[in-house]
CSV table of C-alpha atoms and ligand atoms in Angstrom, one decimal:
chain,number,residue,atom,x,y,z
A,1,MET,CA,142.2,162.1,122.5
A,2,LYS,CA,139.2,163.3,120.5
A,3,TYR,CA,139.0,166.6,118.7
A,4,PHE,CA,136.1,169.0,118.1
A,5,ILE,CA,137.4,171.7,115.8
A,6,GLY,CA,135.1,174.6,114.8
A,7,ASN,CA,136.0,176.2,111.4
A,8,TRP,CA,134.4,179.6,111.3
A,9,LYS,CA,135.4,180.3,107.7
A,10,MET,CA,134.4,184.0,106.8
A,11,PHE,CA,132.5,184.6,110.0
A,12,GLY,CA,133.2,186.5,113.1
A,13,ILE,CA,133.8,190.0,114.5
A,14,PRO,CA,135.3,190.9,117.9
A,15,LYS,CA,132.0,190.5,119.8
A,16,SER,CA,131.6,187.0,118.4
A,17,ILE,CA,133.9,186.0,121.3
A,18,ASN,CA,130.7,185.6,123.2
A,19,ILE,CA,130.1,182.4,121.4
A,20,LEU,CA,133.5,181.0,122.4
A,21,ASN,CA,133.0,182.2,126.0
A,22,LYS,CA,130.0,180.0,126.3
A,23,ILE,CA,131.7,177.0,124.7
A,24,ASN,CA,134.7,177.6,127.0
A,25,SER,CA,132.7,177.7,130.2
A,26,PHE,CA,130.8,174.5,129.2
A,27,SER,CA,133.9,172.7,128.4
A,28,SER,CA,135.8,173.8,131.5
A,29,ARG,CA,133.1,172.2,133.7
A,30,ASP,CA,132.3,169.2,131.5
A,31,LYS,CA,132.9,165.9,133.2
A,32,ASN,CA,134.2,164.5,129.9
A,33,ARG,CA,136.7,167.3,129.4
A,34,ASN,CA,139.8,165.2,129.7
A,35,ARG,CA,138.7,163.1,126.8
A,36,TYR,CA,138.7,165.8,124.1
A,37,ARG,CA,140.2,169.1,122.9
A,38,VAL,CA,138.3,172.1,121.5
A,39,ILE,CA,140.0,174.1,118.8
A,40,ILE,CA,138.4,177.0,117.0
A,41,THR,CA,139.7,178.6,113.8
A,42,PRO,CA,138.3,182.1,113.5
A,43,PRO,CA,139.4,184.4,110.6
A,44,TYR,CA,142.9,186.0,110.7
A,45,THR,CA,141.5,189.3,112.0
A,46,LEU,CA,140.6,187.6,115.3
A,47,LEU,CA,143.5,185.3,115.9
A,48,GLU,CA,145.5,187.6,118.2
A,49,SER,CA,142.7,188.8,120.4
A,50,PHE,CA,141.1,185.4,120.7
A,51,SER,CA,144.4,183.7,121.4
A,52,LYS,CA,145.1,186.2,124.2
A,53,ASN,CA,141.7,185.8,125.6
A,54,PHE,CA,141.9,182.0,125.7
A,55,LYS,CA,145.5,181.6,126.8
A,56,ASN,CA,145.6,178.7,129.3
A,57,LYS,CA,141.9,178.1,128.9
A,58,ARG,CA,140.0,175.2,127.4
A,59,ILE,CA,139.6,176.6,123.9
A,60,ILE,CA,142.7,176.5,121.6
A,61,ILE,CA,142.9,178.9,118.7
A,62,GLY,CA,144.0,178.0,115.2
A,63,SER,CA,144.2,179.6,111.8
A,64,GLN,CA,142.2,178.5,108.8
A,65,ASN,CA,145.1,178.7,106.4
A,66,CYS,CA,148.7,180.0,106.1
A,67,TYR,CA,150.8,181.2,103.2
A,68,GLN,CA,153.4,179.1,101.3
A,69,LYS,CA,156.3,181.5,102.0
A,70,ASP,CA,157.8,182.0,105.4
A,71,LYS,CA,158.2,185.0,107.7
A,72,PHE,CA,157.7,188.2,105.6
A,73,SER,CA,157.4,188.6,101.8
A,74,SER,CA,155.9,191.0,99.3
A,75,ASN,CA,152.7,189.0,98.7
A,76,THR,CA,149.7,191.3,99.2
A,77,ALA,CA,147.2,190.0,101.8
A,78,ALA,CA,149.3,186.9,102.6
A,79,ILE,CA,149.9,185.7,106.2
A,80,SER,CA,152.8,183.3,106.9
A,81,SER,CA,152.9,180.6,109.5
A,82,TYR,CA,155.5,182.7,111.4
A,83,MET,CA,153.0,185.6,111.7
A,84,ILE,CA,150.3,183.2,112.8
A,85,LYS,CA,152.5,181.6,115.5
A,86,LYS,CA,153.2,185.1,116.8
A,87,THR,CA,149.5,185.8,117.3
A,88,GLY,CA,149.5,183.0,119.9
A,89,ALA,CA,147.6,180.6,117.6
A,90,LYS,CA,148.6,176.9,118.0
A,91,TYR,CA,147.1,175.2,115.0
A,92,THR,CA,146.4,175.8,111.4
A,93,LEU,CA,144.1,174.1,108.9
A,94,ILE,CA,145.8,173.4,105.5
A,95,GLY,CA,144.3,172.1,102.3
A,96,HIS,CA,140.6,172.9,103.0
A,97,SER,CA,138.7,172.3,99.8
A,98,ASP,CA,137.7,176.0,99.7
A,99,ASN,CA,141.4,176.8,99.3
A,100,ARG,CA,142.2,173.9,97.0
A,101,LEU,CA,139.4,175.3,94.7
A,102,GLU,CA,141.1,178.7,94.8
A,103,GLY,CA,144.3,177.3,93.6
A,104,ASP,CA,146.2,175.4,96.3
A,105,THR,CA,148.0,172.6,94.5
A,106,ASP,CA,149.8,169.7,96.2
A,107,THR,CA,153.1,171.5,95.8
A,108,ILE,CA,151.8,174.6,97.5
A,109,LEU,CA,150.3,172.5,100.2
A,110,LYS,CA,153.5,170.7,100.8
A,111,ASP,CA,155.3,174.0,101.4
A,112,LYS,CA,152.5,175.2,103.7
A,113,VAL,CA,152.7,172.0,105.8
A,114,LYS,CA,156.5,172.2,106.0
A,115,LEU,CA,156.5,175.8,107.1
A,116,ALA,CA,153.7,175.4,109.6
A,117,LEU,CA,155.5,172.6,111.3
A,118,GLU,CA,158.8,174.5,111.3
A,119,ASN,CA,157.0,177.3,113.0
A,120,ASN,CA,155.7,174.9,115.7
A,121,LEU,CA,152.1,175.1,114.6
A,122,LYS,CA,150.1,171.8,114.6
A,123,VAL,CA,148.6,171.1,111.2
A,124,VAL,CA,145.1,169.9,110.4
A,125,PHE,CA,145.5,168.7,106.9
A,126,CYS,CA,142.2,168.4,105.0
A,127,ILE,CA,141.5,166.0,102.2
A,128,GLY,CA,138.4,164.8,100.4
A,129,GLU,CA,136.9,163.8,97.1
A,130,ASN,CA,134.3,165.7,95.1
A,131,LYS,CA,130.9,164.5,93.9
A,132,LEU,CA,132.1,163.4,90.5
A,133,GLN,CA,135.1,161.5,91.9
A,134,LYS,CA,132.8,159.8,94.3
A,135,LYS,CA,130.4,158.9,91.5
A,136,LYS,CA,133.2,157.5,89.4
A,137,LYS,CA,134.4,155.4,92.5
A,138,GLN,CA,137.7,157.3,92.6
A,139,THR,CA,137.5,158.2,96.3
A,140,PHE,CA,140.3,156.0,97.5
A,141,SER,CA,142.7,156.9,94.6
A,142,VAL,CA,142.0,160.6,95.1
A,143,LEU,CA,142.6,160.4,98.9
A,144,LYS,CA,145.7,158.4,98.5
A,145,LYS,CA,147.2,160.9,96.0
A,146,GLN,CA,146.3,163.9,98.3
A,147,LEU,CA,148.1,162.3,101.2
A,148,LYS,CA,151.1,160.9,99.4
A,149,LYS,CA,151.9,164.1,97.5
A,150,VAL,CA,152.0,166.2,100.6
A,151,LEU,CA,152.9,164.1,103.7
A,152,GLU,CA,156.2,162.3,104.1
A,153,LYS,CA,157.9,160.2,106.7
A,154,LYS,CA,160.4,162.9,107.8
A,155,LEU,CA,157.6,165.2,109.0
A,156,ASN,CA,156.7,165.1,112.7
A,157,LYS,CA,153.5,163.1,112.7
A,158,ASN,CA,152.8,164.0,116.3
A,159,ASN,CA,152.0,167.5,115.1
A,160,ILE,CA,149.7,166.4,112.2
A,161,ILE,CA,146.0,165.6,112.2
A,162,VAL,CA,144.2,164.6,109.0
A,163,ALA,CA,140.6,165.8,108.4
A,164,TYR,CA,138.6,163.8,105.9
A,165,GLU,CA,136.0,166.1,104.4
A,166,PRO,CA,134.1,164.9,101.3
A,167,ILE,CA,133.5,168.0,99.3
A,168,TRP,CA,129.9,166.9,98.4
A,169,SER,CA,129.1,166.8,102.1
A,170,ILE,CA,130.5,170.3,103.1
A,171,GLY,CA,127.6,172.6,103.9
A,172,THR,CA,125.1,170.4,102.1
A,173,GLY,CA,123.5,168.4,104.9
A,174,LYS,CA,124.5,165.3,103.1
A,175,ILE,CA,126.7,162.8,105.0
A,176,PRO,CA,128.3,159.5,104.0
A,177,ASN,CA,126.7,156.3,105.1
A,178,GLN,CA,128.3,154.6,108.1
A,179,LYS,CA,129.7,151.7,106.2
A,180,ASP,CA,131.4,153.7,103.5
A,181,LEU,CA,132.8,156.2,106.0
A,182,SER,CA,134.1,153.5,108.2
A,183,LYS,CA,135.9,151.9,105.3
A,184,THR,CA,137.3,155.3,104.1
A,185,VAL,CA,138.7,156.3,107.4
A,186,TYR,CA,140.2,152.9,107.8
A,187,PHE,CA,141.8,153.3,104.4
A,188,ILE,CA,143.2,156.8,105.2
A,189,LYS,CA,144.8,155.4,108.4
A,190,HIS,CA,146.3,152.5,106.4
A,191,ILE,CA,147.9,155.0,103.9
A,192,LEU,CA,149.1,157.2,106.8
A,193,LYS,CA,150.7,154.2,108.6
A,194,ASN,CA,152.4,153.4,105.3
A,195,ILE,CA,153.7,157.0,104.9
A,196,PHE,CA,154.9,157.4,108.5
A,197,LYS,CA,156.0,153.8,109.0
A,198,LYS,CA,154.3,153.7,112.3
A,199,LYS,CA,151.1,154.5,114.0
A,200,SER,CA,148.7,156.8,112.0
A,201,PRO,CA,148.1,160.4,113.0
A,202,GLU,CA,144.5,161.1,114.2
A,203,VAL,CA,141.9,161.2,111.5
A,204,LEU,CA,138.8,163.5,111.8
A,205,TYR,CA,135.6,163.7,109.8
A,206,GLY,CA,134.2,166.9,108.5
A,207,GLY,CA,131.1,167.7,106.4
A,208,SER,CA,127.7,168.7,107.8
A,209,VAL,CA,128.4,167.4,111.3
A,210,ASP,CA,125.6,168.5,113.6
A,211,GLU,CA,124.1,167.8,117.0
A,212,ASN,CA,121.8,165.0,115.6
A,213,ASN,CA,124.1,163.1,113.3
A,214,VAL,CA,127.0,163.0,115.7
A,215,LYS,CA,125.6,159.9,117.3
A,216,MET,CA,125.9,158.0,114.1
A,217,PHE,CA,129.5,159.1,113.7
A,218,LYS,CA,130.3,158.0,117.2
A,219,GLN,CA,129.6,154.4,116.1
A,220,ILE,CA,132.7,154.6,113.9
A,221,LYS,CA,135.6,153.8,116.1
A,222,GLU,CA,138.3,155.0,113.7
A,223,ILE,CA,137.1,158.6,113.8
A,224,ASP,CA,139.1,160.7,116.2
A,225,GLY,CA,136.9,163.8,116.1
A,226,PHE,CA,135.3,166.3,113.9
A,227,LEU,CA,135.9,169.4,111.8
A,228,ILE,CA,132.7,171.4,112.1
A,229,GLY,CA,131.8,174.4,109.9
A,230,GLY,CA,128.2,175.7,110.1
A,231,ALA,CA,127.3,174.3,113.5
A,232,SER,CA,130.4,175.8,115.1
A,233,LYS,CA,128.9,179.3,114.7
A,234,SER,CA,126.3,178.5,117.3
A,235,SER,CA,127.5,177.9,120.9
A,236,LYS,CA,124.4,175.7,121.6
A,237,LYS,CA,124.9,173.5,118.5
A,238,PHE,CA,128.6,173.1,119.1
A,239,ILE,CA,128.0,172.3,122.8
A,240,ASP,CA,125.2,169.8,121.9
A,241,ILE,CA,127.6,168.1,119.5
A,242,ILE,CA,130.0,167.4,122.3
A,243,LYS,CA,127.2,166.5,124.8
A,244,ASN,CA,125.6,164.1,122.3
A,245,TYR,CA,128.9,162.5,121.4
A,246,TYR,CA,129.5,161.5,125.0
A,247,ARG,CA,125.9,160.7,125.9
B,1,PGA,P1,130.2,172.2,107.4
B,1,PGA,O1,131.7,172.6,107.0
B,1,PGA,O2,130.2,171.5,108.7
B,1,PGA,O3,129.4,173.4,107.3
B,1,PGA,O4,129.7,171.2,106.4
B,1,PGA,C1,132.8,171.8,107.3
B,1,PGA,C2,134.1,172.4,106.8
B,1,PGA,O5,134.1,173.0,105.7
B,1,PGA,O6,135.1,172.3,107.5
């Protein structure tokens, strides 16, 4: 199964549902529809209405983050996995570099993953090196640490997907070369197999994916799908990414 996940970040108001209606109607008729899943992560404000709207439809709604405490607590503006699950959302991103930069540590991320899984949300766990780490050739050691500090064998790997998003690639138009990326995704799967002692969870790529470069990514067999930021705010671009992937 392949994944096309659209991460809206701080974008979207109720009428933005028009974008998703178009993606949904394309994907419901697409001859390749059984080969992939479409997940969109709008901001918290839209989780409930979008989840209701797309219940039993092609588009699956997910959250962009969740808080590291469960149920209800006295943390202003925090939203727990329990609250997310009750909106009808099925997935949550955890560990996006935006949130790591704002203070999410490995310990916090570990709590978030645990609570999300306990609340029956599927987790898309994001990892990635920054520009300096890449320059210093620390990519593999950074990724290994990010995975090993948070994921462990006792977690249900069937509800975990890993998204590799090099920070230097997010929103910059820069993408890794095919050879490097292929090696990196292979390495991530190797570490994951080691952690879970069996088959690796799916590994996605994210960072400046668009309707043109998706053909290059397709050549890399290890990649199980994409986490798409900028291009997911346009129904045309998002649909073209899927179309071009299967062309
Ligand atoms: P981008 O964002 O596609 O705009 O680079 C990806 C992400 O941050 O998930």
